[in-house]
mmCIF file with all atom_site columns, C-alpha atoms in Angstrom:
data_model
loop_
_atom_site.group_PDB
_atom_site.id
_atom_site.type_symbol
_atom_site.label_atom_id
_atom_site.label_alt_id
_atom_site.label_comp_id
_atom_site.label_asym_id
_atom_site.label_entity_id
_atom_site.label_seq_id
_atom_site.pdbx_PDB_ins_code
_atom_site.Cartn_x
_atom_site.Cartn_y
_atom_site.Cartn_z
_atom_site.occupancy
_atom_site.B_iso_or_equiv
_atom_site.pdbx_formal_charge
_atom_site.auth_seq_id
_atom_site.auth_comp_id
_atom_site.auth_asym_id
_atom_site.auth_atom_id
_atom_site.pdbx_PDB_model_num
ATOM 1   C CA . MET A 1 1   ? 98.232  49.609 120.974 1.00 0.00 ? 1   MET A CA 1
ATOM 2   C CA . LYS A 1 2   ? 97.734  50.440 117.773 1.00 0.00 ? 2   LYS A CA 1
ATOM 3   C CA . THR A 1 3   ? 100.044 53.511 116.454 1.00 0.00 ? 3   THR A CA 1
ATOM 4   C CA . LEU A 1 4   ? 100.528 55.525 113.471 1.00 0.00 ? 4   LEU A CA 1
ATOM 5   C CA . ILE A 1 5   ? 104.174 56.247 112.614 1.00 0.00 ? 5   ILE A CA 1
ATOM 6   C CA . ILE A 1 6   ? 104.464 59.545 110.439 1.00 0.00 ? 6   ILE A CA 1
ATOM 7   C CA . SER A 1 7   ? 108.410 60.942 109.391 1.00 0.00 ? 7   SER A CA 1
ATOM 8   C CA . ASP A 1 8   ? 109.099 64.376 107.611 1.00 0.00 ? 8   ASP A CA 1
ATOM 9   C CA . ILE A 1 9   ? 105.556 65.939 107.531 1.00 0.00 ? 9   ILE A CA 1
ATOM 10  C CA . HIS A 1 10  ? 107.554 69.191 105.978 1.00 0.00 ? 10  HIS A CA 1
ATOM 11  C CA . GLY A 1 11  ? 104.432 71.313 106.630 1.00 0.00 ? 11  GLY A CA 1
ATOM 12  C CA . SER A 1 12  ? 102.170 69.526 104.233 1.00 0.00 ? 12  SER A CA 1
ATOM 13  C CA . ILE A 1 13  ? 98.748  69.455 105.460 1.00 0.00 ? 13  ILE A CA 1
ATOM 14  C CA . ASP A 1 14  ? 97.513  67.068 102.408 1.00 0.00 ? 14  ASP A CA 1
ATOM 15  C CA . ARG A 1 15  ? 99.378  64.448 103.113 1.00 0.00 ? 15  ARG A CA 1
ATOM 16  C CA . LEU A 1 16  ? 98.847  64.558 107.047 1.00 0.00 ? 16  LEU A CA 1
ATOM 17  C CA . ASN A 1 17  ? 95.627  64.071 106.285 1.00 0.00 ? 17  ASN A CA 1
ATOM 18  C CA . ASP A 1 18  ? 95.664  61.158 103.358 1.00 0.00 ? 18  ASP A CA 1
ATOM 19  C CA . VAL A 1 19  ? 97.610  59.580 106.772 1.00 0.00 ? 19  VAL A CA 1
ATOM 20  C CA . LEU A 1 20  ? 95.478  60.485 108.808 1.00 0.00 ? 20  LEU A CA 1
ATOM 21  C CA . ASN A 1 21  ? 91.831  59.269 107.564 1.00 0.00 ? 21  ASN A CA 1
ATOM 22  C CA . THR A 1 22  ? 93.178  55.685 107.146 1.00 0.00 ? 22  THR A CA 1
ATOM 23  C CA . PRO A 1 23  ? 90.897  53.243 107.476 1.00 0.00 ? 23  PRO A CA 1
ATOM 24  C CA . LEU A 1 24  ? 93.094  51.448 109.751 1.00 0.00 ? 24  LEU A CA 1
ATOM 25  C CA . PRO A 1 25  ? 92.463  52.175 113.891 1.00 0.00 ? 25  PRO A CA 1
ATOM 26  C CA . TYR A 1 26  ? 95.341  53.710 115.888 1.00 0.00 ? 26  TYR A CA 1
ATOM 27  C CA . ASP A 1 27  ? 95.045  54.809 119.788 1.00 0.00 ? 27  ASP A CA 1
ATOM 28  C CA . ARG A 1 28  ? 98.671  56.708 119.290 1.00 0.00 ? 28  ARG A CA 1
ATOM 29  C CA . ILE A 1 29  ? 100.601 58.292 116.935 1.00 0.00 ? 29  ILE A CA 1
ATOM 30  C CA . LEU A 1 30  ? 104.679 58.712 116.739 1.00 0.00 ? 30  LEU A CA 1
ATOM 31  C CA . LEU A 1 31  ? 105.561 61.194 114.641 1.00 0.00 ? 31  LEU A CA 1
ATOM 32  C CA . VAL A 1 32  ? 109.349 60.870 113.823 1.00 0.00 ? 32  VAL A CA 1
ATOM 33  C CA . GLY A 1 33  ? 110.737 64.820 113.228 1.00 0.00 ? 33  GLY A CA 1
ATOM 34  C CA . ASP A 1 34  ? 110.252 67.384 109.947 1.00 0.00 ? 34  ASP A CA 1
ATOM 35  C CA . LEU A 1 35  ? 106.712 68.827 111.131 1.00 0.00 ? 35  LEU A CA 1
ATOM 36  C CA . MET A 1 36  ? 106.784 71.683 109.888 1.00 0.00 ? 36  MET A CA 1
ATOM 37  C CA . TYR A 1 37  ? 109.530 73.389 108.022 1.00 0.00 ? 37  TYR A CA 1
ATOM 38  C CA . HIS A 1 38  ? 110.316 72.290 104.543 1.00 0.00 ? 38  HIS A CA 1
ATOM 39  C CA . GLY A 1 39  ? 113.823 72.649 105.294 1.00 0.00 ? 39  GLY A CA 1
ATOM 40  C CA . PRO A 1 40  ? 116.313 74.198 103.065 1.00 0.00 ? 40  PRO A CA 1
ATOM 41  C CA . ARG A 1 41  ? 117.022 71.602 100.656 1.00 0.00 ? 41  ARG A CA 1
ATOM 42  C CA . ASN A 1 42  ? 113.827 70.103 99.999  1.00 0.00 ? 42  ASN A CA 1
ATOM 43  C CA . PRO A 1 43  ? 111.046 71.920 97.280  1.00 0.00 ? 43  PRO A CA 1
ATOM 44  C CA . ILE A 1 44  ? 108.401 73.999 98.980  1.00 0.00 ? 44  ILE A CA 1
ATOM 45  C CA . LEU A 1 45  ? 104.916 71.598 97.933  1.00 0.00 ? 45  LEU A CA 1
ATOM 46  C CA . ALA A 1 46  ? 102.014 72.905 96.635  1.00 0.00 ? 46  ALA A CA 1
ATOM 47  C CA . ASP A 1 47  ? 100.139 72.002 100.009 1.00 0.00 ? 47  ASP A CA 1
ATOM 48  C CA . TYR A 1 48  ? 102.452 73.773 102.388 1.00 0.00 ? 48  TYR A CA 1
ATOM 49  C CA . ASN A 1 49  ? 100.519 74.905 105.774 1.00 0.00 ? 49  ASN A CA 1
ATOM 50  C CA . PRO A 1 50  ? 102.791 74.702 108.989 1.00 0.00 ? 50  PRO A CA 1
ATOM 51  C CA . LYS A 1 51  ? 99.929  76.063 111.015 1.00 0.00 ? 51  LYS A CA 1
ATOM 52  C CA . ALA A 1 52  ? 97.673  74.004 109.219 1.00 0.00 ? 52  ALA A CA 1
ATOM 53  C CA . VAL A 1 53  ? 99.195  71.326 110.076 1.00 0.00 ? 53  VAL A CA 1
ATOM 54  C CA . SER A 1 54  ? 100.183 72.419 113.684 1.00 0.00 ? 54  SER A CA 1
ATOM 55  C CA . ASP A 1 55  ? 96.647  73.074 114.832 1.00 0.00 ? 55  ASP A CA 1
ATOM 56  C CA . ARG A 1 56  ? 95.932  69.521 112.716 1.00 0.00 ? 56  ARG A CA 1
ATOM 57  C CA . LEU A 1 57  ? 98.401  67.481 114.597 1.00 0.00 ? 57  LEU A CA 1
ATOM 58  C CA . ASN A 1 58  ? 96.735  70.013 117.971 1.00 0.00 ? 58  ASN A CA 1
ATOM 59  C CA . GLN A 1 59  ? 93.915  68.758 117.455 1.00 0.00 ? 59  GLN A CA 1
ATOM 60  C CA . LEU A 1 60  ? 93.589  64.723 117.884 1.00 0.00 ? 60  LEU A CA 1
ATOM 61  C CA . THR A 1 61  ? 92.511  63.395 121.178 1.00 0.00 ? 61  THR A CA 1
ATOM 62  C CA . CYS A 1 62  ? 94.829  60.211 121.087 1.00 0.00 ? 62  CYS A CA 1
ATOM 63  C CA . PRO A 1 63  ? 98.763  60.683 122.818 1.00 0.00 ? 63  PRO A CA 1
ATOM 64  C CA . ILE A 1 64  ? 101.228 61.795 120.549 1.00 0.00 ? 64  ILE A CA 1
ATOM 65  C CA . ILE A 1 65  ? 104.986 60.885 121.572 1.00 0.00 ? 65  ILE A CA 1
ATOM 66  C CA . ALA A 1 66  ? 107.370 63.564 119.020 1.00 0.00 ? 66  ALA A CA 1
ATOM 67  C CA . VAL A 1 67  ? 110.791 63.847 118.889 1.00 0.00 ? 67  VAL A CA 1
ATOM 68  C CA . ARG A 1 68  ? 113.183 66.778 117.061 1.00 0.00 ? 68  ARG A CA 1
ATOM 69  C CA . GLY A 1 69  ? 113.978 66.850 113.059 1.00 0.00 ? 69  GLY A CA 1
ATOM 70  C CA . ASN A 1 70  ? 116.713 68.828 111.497 1.00 0.00 ? 70  ASN A CA 1
ATOM 71  C CA . CYS A 1 71  ? 114.322 71.081 110.281 1.00 0.00 ? 71  CYS A CA 1
ATOM 72  C CA . ASP A 1 72  ? 112.362 71.355 113.512 1.00 0.00 ? 72  ASP A CA 1
ATOM 73  C CA . SER A 1 73  ? 112.470 74.277 115.707 1.00 0.00 ? 73  SER A CA 1
ATOM 74  C CA . GLU A 1 74  ? 111.397 76.366 118.508 1.00 0.00 ? 74  GLU A CA 1
ATOM 75  C CA . VAL A 1 75  ? 109.577 78.048 117.182 1.00 0.00 ? 75  VAL A CA 1
ATOM 76  C CA . ASP A 1 76  ? 107.749 75.049 115.850 1.00 0.00 ? 76  ASP A CA 1
ATOM 77  C CA . GLN A 1 77  ? 107.233 73.970 119.448 1.00 0.00 ? 77  GLN A CA 1
ATOM 78  C CA . MET A 1 78  ? 105.541 77.434 120.165 1.00 0.00 ? 78  MET A CA 1
ATOM 79  C CA . LEU A 1 79  ? 102.913 75.890 117.795 1.00 0.00 ? 79  LEU A CA 1
ATOM 80  C CA . CYS A 1 80  ? 102.385 72.560 119.085 1.00 0.00 ? 80  CYS A CA 1
ATOM 81  C CA . GLN A 1 81  ? 101.031 71.777 122.078 1.00 0.00 ? 81  GLN A CA 1
ATOM 82  C CA . PHE A 1 82  ? 103.004 68.765 122.186 1.00 0.00 ? 82  PHE A CA 1
ATOM 83  C CA . SER A 1 83  ? 106.550 67.946 122.949 1.00 0.00 ? 83  SER A CA 1
ATOM 84  C CA . ILE A 1 84  ? 108.476 67.516 119.544 1.00 0.00 ? 84  ILE A CA 1
ATOM 85  C CA . MET A 1 85  ? 112.230 68.623 120.856 1.00 0.00 ? 85  MET A CA 1
ATOM 86  C CA . GLN A 1 86  ? 112.705 65.582 122.237 1.00 0.00 ? 86  GLN A CA 1
ATOM 87  C CA . ASP A 1 87  ? 116.752 64.706 120.363 1.00 0.00 ? 87  ASP A CA 1
ATOM 88  C CA . TYR A 1 88  ? 115.530 60.983 120.776 1.00 0.00 ? 88  TYR A CA 1
ATOM 89  C CA . THR A 1 89  ? 112.855 59.043 123.297 1.00 0.00 ? 89  THR A CA 1
ATOM 90  C CA . VAL A 1 90  ? 112.882 55.199 125.088 1.00 0.00 ? 90  VAL A CA 1
ATOM 91  C CA . THR A 1 91  ? 109.854 53.516 125.389 1.00 0.00 ? 91  THR A CA 1
ATOM 92  C CA . GLU A 1 92  ? 108.225 50.512 125.397 1.00 0.00 ? 92  GLU A CA 1
ATOM 93  C CA . TRP A 1 93  ? 105.347 48.975 124.365 1.00 0.00 ? 93  TRP A CA 1
ATOM 94  C CA . ASN A 1 94  ? 104.058 44.773 124.212 1.00 0.00 ? 94  ASN A CA 1
ATOM 95  C CA . ASN A 1 95  ? 106.812 43.790 125.960 1.00 0.00 ? 95  ASN A CA 1
ATOM 96  C CA . LEU A 1 96  ? 108.704 46.428 123.214 1.00 0.00 ? 96  LEU A CA 1
ATOM 97  C CA . THR A 1 97  ? 112.030 48.296 123.853 1.00 0.00 ? 97  THR A CA 1
ATOM 98  C CA . LEU A 1 98  ? 111.858 51.603 120.617 1.00 0.00 ? 98  LEU A CA 1
ATOM 99  C CA . MET A 1 99  ? 114.375 54.008 120.683 1.00 0.00 ? 99  MET A CA 1
ATOM 100 C CA . VAL A 1 100 ? 112.725 56.713 118.320 1.00 0.00 ? 100 VAL A CA 1
ATOM 101 C CA . THR A 1 101 ? 115.329 59.253 117.523 1.00 0.00 ? 101 THR A CA 1
ATOM 102 C CA . HIS A 1 102 ? 114.763 61.472 113.808 1.00 0.00 ? 102 HIS A CA 1
ATOM 103 C CA . GLY A 1 103 ? 117.711 60.468 111.799 1.00 0.00 ? 103 GLY A CA 1
ATOM 104 C CA . HIS A 1 104 ? 120.353 63.160 111.629 1.00 0.00 ? 104 HIS A CA 1
ATOM 105 C CA . LEU A 1 105 ? 121.886 62.656 114.468 1.00 0.00 ? 105 LEU A CA 1
ATOM 106 C CA . PHE A 1 106 ? 122.375 58.703 116.051 1.00 0.00 ? 106 PHE A CA 1
ATOM 107 C CA . GLU A 1 107 ? 123.443 56.284 113.077 1.00 0.00 ? 107 GLU A CA 1
ATOM 108 C CA . PRO A 1 108 ? 119.918 53.804 112.804 1.00 0.00 ? 108 PRO A CA 1
ATOM 109 C CA . ASP A 1 109 ? 122.307 50.140 112.194 1.00 0.00 ? 109 ASP A CA 1
ATOM 110 C CA . ILE A 1 110 ? 124.888 50.654 114.883 1.00 0.00 ? 110 ILE A CA 1
ATOM 111 C CA . GLU A 1 111 ? 123.224 52.711 117.251 1.00 0.00 ? 111 GLU A CA 1
ATOM 112 C CA . GLY A 1 112 ? 120.108 50.350 117.966 1.00 0.00 ? 112 GLY A CA 1
ATOM 113 C CA . PRO A 1 113 ? 121.870 47.390 117.832 1.00 0.00 ? 113 PRO A CA 1
ATOM 114 C CA . ARG A 1 114 ? 124.180 49.177 119.972 1.00 0.00 ? 114 ARG A CA 1
ATOM 115 C CA . HIS A 1 115 ? 121.112 50.081 122.752 1.00 0.00 ? 115 HIS A CA 1
ATOM 116 C CA . GLY A 1 116 ? 120.104 46.684 122.522 1.00 0.00 ? 116 GLY A CA 1
ATOM 117 C CA . VAL A 1 117 ? 116.364 47.784 121.469 1.00 0.00 ? 117 VAL A CA 1
ATOM 118 C CA . ASP A 1 118 ? 113.958 45.959 119.989 1.00 0.00 ? 118 ASP A CA 1
ATOM 119 C CA . LEU A 1 119 ? 112.784 48.218 117.257 1.00 0.00 ? 119 LEU A CA 1
ATOM 120 C CA . PHE A 1 120 ? 114.716 51.648 116.351 1.00 0.00 ? 120 PHE A CA 1
ATOM 121 C CA . ILE A 1 121 ? 112.500 54.193 114.510 1.00 0.00 ? 121 ILE A CA 1
ATOM 122 C CA . SER A 1 122 ? 113.972 56.985 112.199 1.00 0.00 ? 122 SER A CA 1
ATOM 123 C CA . GLY A 1 123 ? 112.979 59.519 109.432 1.00 0.00 ? 123 GLY A CA 1
ATOM 124 C CA . HIS A 1 124 ? 115.232 61.448 108.269 1.00 0.00 ? 124 HIS A CA 1
ATOM 125 C CA . THR A 1 125 ? 116.251 60.019 104.823 1.00 0.00 ? 125 THR A CA 1
ATOM 126 C CA . HIS A 1 126 ? 112.955 59.448 103.409 1.00 0.00 ? 126 HIS A CA 1
ATOM 127 C CA . VAL A 1 127 ? 114.046 56.379 101.804 1.00 0.00 ? 127 VAL A CA 1
ATOM 128 C CA . PRO A 1 128 ? 111.206 53.307 103.929 1.00 0.00 ? 128 PRO A CA 1
ATOM 129 C CA . VAL A 1 129 ? 113.654 50.929 105.333 1.00 0.00 ? 129 VAL A CA 1
ATOM 130 C CA . LEU A 1 130 ? 113.116 47.570 107.408 1.00 0.00 ? 130 LEU A CA 1
ATOM 131 C CA . LYS A 1 131 ? 115.570 45.109 108.179 1.00 0.00 ? 131 LYS A CA 1
ATOM 132 C CA . LYS A 1 132 ? 116.925 43.517 111.293 1.00 0.00 ? 132 LYS A CA 1
ATOM 133 C CA . ILE A 1 133 ? 120.621 43.423 113.096 1.00 0.00 ? 133 ILE A CA 1
ATOM 134 C CA . ASP A 1 134 ? 121.436 41.356 115.437 1.00 0.00 ? 134 ASP A CA 1
ATOM 135 C CA . HIS A 1 135 ? 118.320 41.552 117.619 1.00 0.00 ? 135 HIS A CA 1
ATOM 136 C CA . THR A 1 136 ? 117.138 44.725 116.343 1.00 0.00 ? 136 THR A CA 1
ATOM 137 C CA . THR A 1 137 ? 114.720 45.831 113.876 1.00 0.00 ? 137 THR A CA 1
ATOM 138 C CA . ILE A 1 138 ? 115.746 49.071 112.587 1.00 0.00 ? 138 ILE A CA 1
ATOM 139 C CA . TYR A 1 139 ? 112.528 51.449 110.852 1.00 0.00 ? 139 TYR A CA 1
ATOM 140 C CA . ASN A 1 140 ? 112.245 53.917 108.485 1.00 0.00 ? 140 ASN A CA 1
ATOM 141 C CA . PRO A 1 141 ? 108.746 54.760 107.492 1.00 0.00 ? 141 PRO A CA 1
ATOM 142 C CA . GLY A 1 142 ? 110.052 57.240 105.243 1.00 0.00 ? 142 GLY A CA 1
ATOM 143 C CA . SER A 1 143 ? 107.738 60.298 104.103 1.00 0.00 ? 143 SER A CA 1
ATOM 144 C CA . ILE A 1 144 ? 104.676 61.478 104.223 1.00 0.00 ? 144 ILE A CA 1
ATOM 145 C CA . ALA A 1 145 ? 105.045 64.304 102.004 1.00 0.00 ? 145 ALA A CA 1
ATOM 146 C CA . LEU A 1 146 ? 108.570 63.686 99.760  1.00 0.00 ? 146 LEU A CA 1
ATOM 147 C CA . PRO A 1 147 ? 110.107 60.327 99.413  1.00 0.00 ? 147 PRO A CA 1
ATOM 148 C CA . LYS A 1 148 ? 112.575 59.822 98.297  1.00 0.00 ? 148 LYS A CA 1
ATOM 149 C CA . GLU A 1 149 ? 114.586 56.949 95.780  1.00 0.00 ? 149 GLU A CA 1
ATOM 150 C CA . ASN A 1 150 ? 111.673 56.915 93.167  1.00 0.00 ? 150 ASN A CA 1
ATOM 151 C CA . HIS A 1 151 ? 109.344 55.066 96.530  1.00 0.00 ? 151 HIS A CA 1
ATOM 152 C CA . PRO A 1 152 ? 106.245 56.506 97.439  1.00 0.00 ? 152 PRO A CA 1
ATOM 153 C CA . ASN A 1 153 ? 105.009 58.583 99.750  1.00 0.00 ? 153 ASN A CA 1
ATOM 154 C CA . THR A 1 154 ? 104.506 56.426 103.082 1.00 0.00 ? 154 THR A CA 1
ATOM 155 C CA . TYR A 1 155 ? 104.254 55.806 106.850 1.00 0.00 ? 155 TYR A CA 1
ATOM 156 C CA . GLY A 1 156 ? 104.058 53.276 109.191 1.00 0.00 ? 156 GLY A CA 1
ATOM 157 C CA . TYR A 1 157 ? 102.083 51.558 111.431 1.00 0.00 ? 157 TYR A CA 1
ATOM 158 C CA . LEU A 1 158 ? 102.384 49.240 114.264 1.00 0.00 ? 158 LEU A CA 1
ATOM 159 C CA . ASP A 1 159 ? 99.995  46.942 115.938 1.00 0.00 ? 159 ASP A CA 1
ATOM 160 C CA . ASP A 1 160 ? 101.120 44.257 118.394 1.00 0.00 ? 160 ASP A CA 1
ATOM 161 C CA . ARG A 1 161 ? 104.650 43.148 116.680 1.00 0.00 ? 161 ARG A CA 1
ATOM 162 C CA . VAL A 1 162 ? 103.592 43.500 113.026 1.00 0.00 ? 162 VAL A CA 1
ATOM 163 C CA . LEU A 1 163 ? 105.561 46.453 112.019 1.00 0.00 ? 163 LEU A CA 1
ATOM 164 C CA . THR A 1 164 ? 103.785 47.608 108.583 1.00 0.00 ? 164 THR A CA 1
ATOM 165 C CA . THR A 1 165 ? 105.119 50.608 105.650 1.00 0.00 ? 165 THR A CA 1
ATOM 166 C CA . TYR A 1 166 ? 102.438 51.991 103.770 1.00 0.00 ? 166 TYR A CA 1
ATOM 167 C CA . THR A 1 167 ? 101.458 53.852 100.690 1.00 0.00 ? 167 THR A CA 1
ATOM 168 C CA . LEU A 1 168 ? 99.249  57.046 100.938 1.00 0.00 ? 168 LEU A CA 1
ATOM 169 C CA . ASN A 1 169 ? 96.516  54.437 99.164  1.00 0.00 ? 169 ASN A CA 1
ATOM 170 C CA . HIS A 1 170 ? 96.943  52.787 102.655 1.00 0.00 ? 170 HIS A CA 1
ATOM 171 C CA . ASP A 1 171 ? 98.376  49.536 100.546 1.00 0.00 ? 171 ASP A CA 1
ATOM 172 C CA . VAL A 1 172 ? 101.075 47.415 101.676 1.00 0.00 ? 172 VAL A CA 1
ATOM 173 C CA . TYR A 1 173 ? 104.915 48.489 100.657 1.00 0.00 ? 173 TYR A CA 1
ATOM 174 C CA . MET A 1 174 ? 106.296 46.465 103.617 1.00 0.00 ? 174 MET A CA 1
ATOM 175 C CA . GLN A 1 175 ? 106.323 44.469 106.343 1.00 0.00 ? 175 GLN A CA 1
ATOM 176 C CA . ALA A 1 176 ? 107.481 42.761 109.130 1.00 0.00 ? 176 ALA A CA 1
ATOM 177 C CA . VAL A 1 177 ? 106.624 40.743 112.041 1.00 0.00 ? 177 VAL A CA 1
ATOM 178 C CA . ILE A 1 178 ? 108.507 41.827 115.226 1.00 0.00 ? 178 ILE A CA 1
ATOM 179 C CA . ASP A 1 179 ? 110.530 39.237 117.326 1.00 0.00 ? 179 ASP A CA 1
#
């Protein structure tokens, strides 16, 4: 299975379309929170259109797994035809155990190894991270809309055990094999 990993959209319809129009094939999408609202600390983007973001996501026919970010609300859930209100999820894909959370409630470097998962995915910081602690790969795809610390806009892609962070130009930014 090939999975798009998208975090911190913050209502940016143009950046969402950039990612969804990737030349990479994908079978499912993992949304790591902060889908529609820009948040009080972030600027309002020129392409800010939360309704268009929810409409675009609702049009997708592939499975979507989503977790709640600190900027997501019950009103946002009313617009989505898939669940976005879980604080975290633990699942198995391709013989990998994944824990996914936005990152505002759980510290990735502590919770990933504590739970003994193969891959711990979070967002929230808008900074891409790909590292290993003990037997757990800690991953943050960065933000497609509001990157921080001079990183480009980025998203993630999981193909079997190869985890890649791409820029919106679809250039490889980070990559690792999860063992």
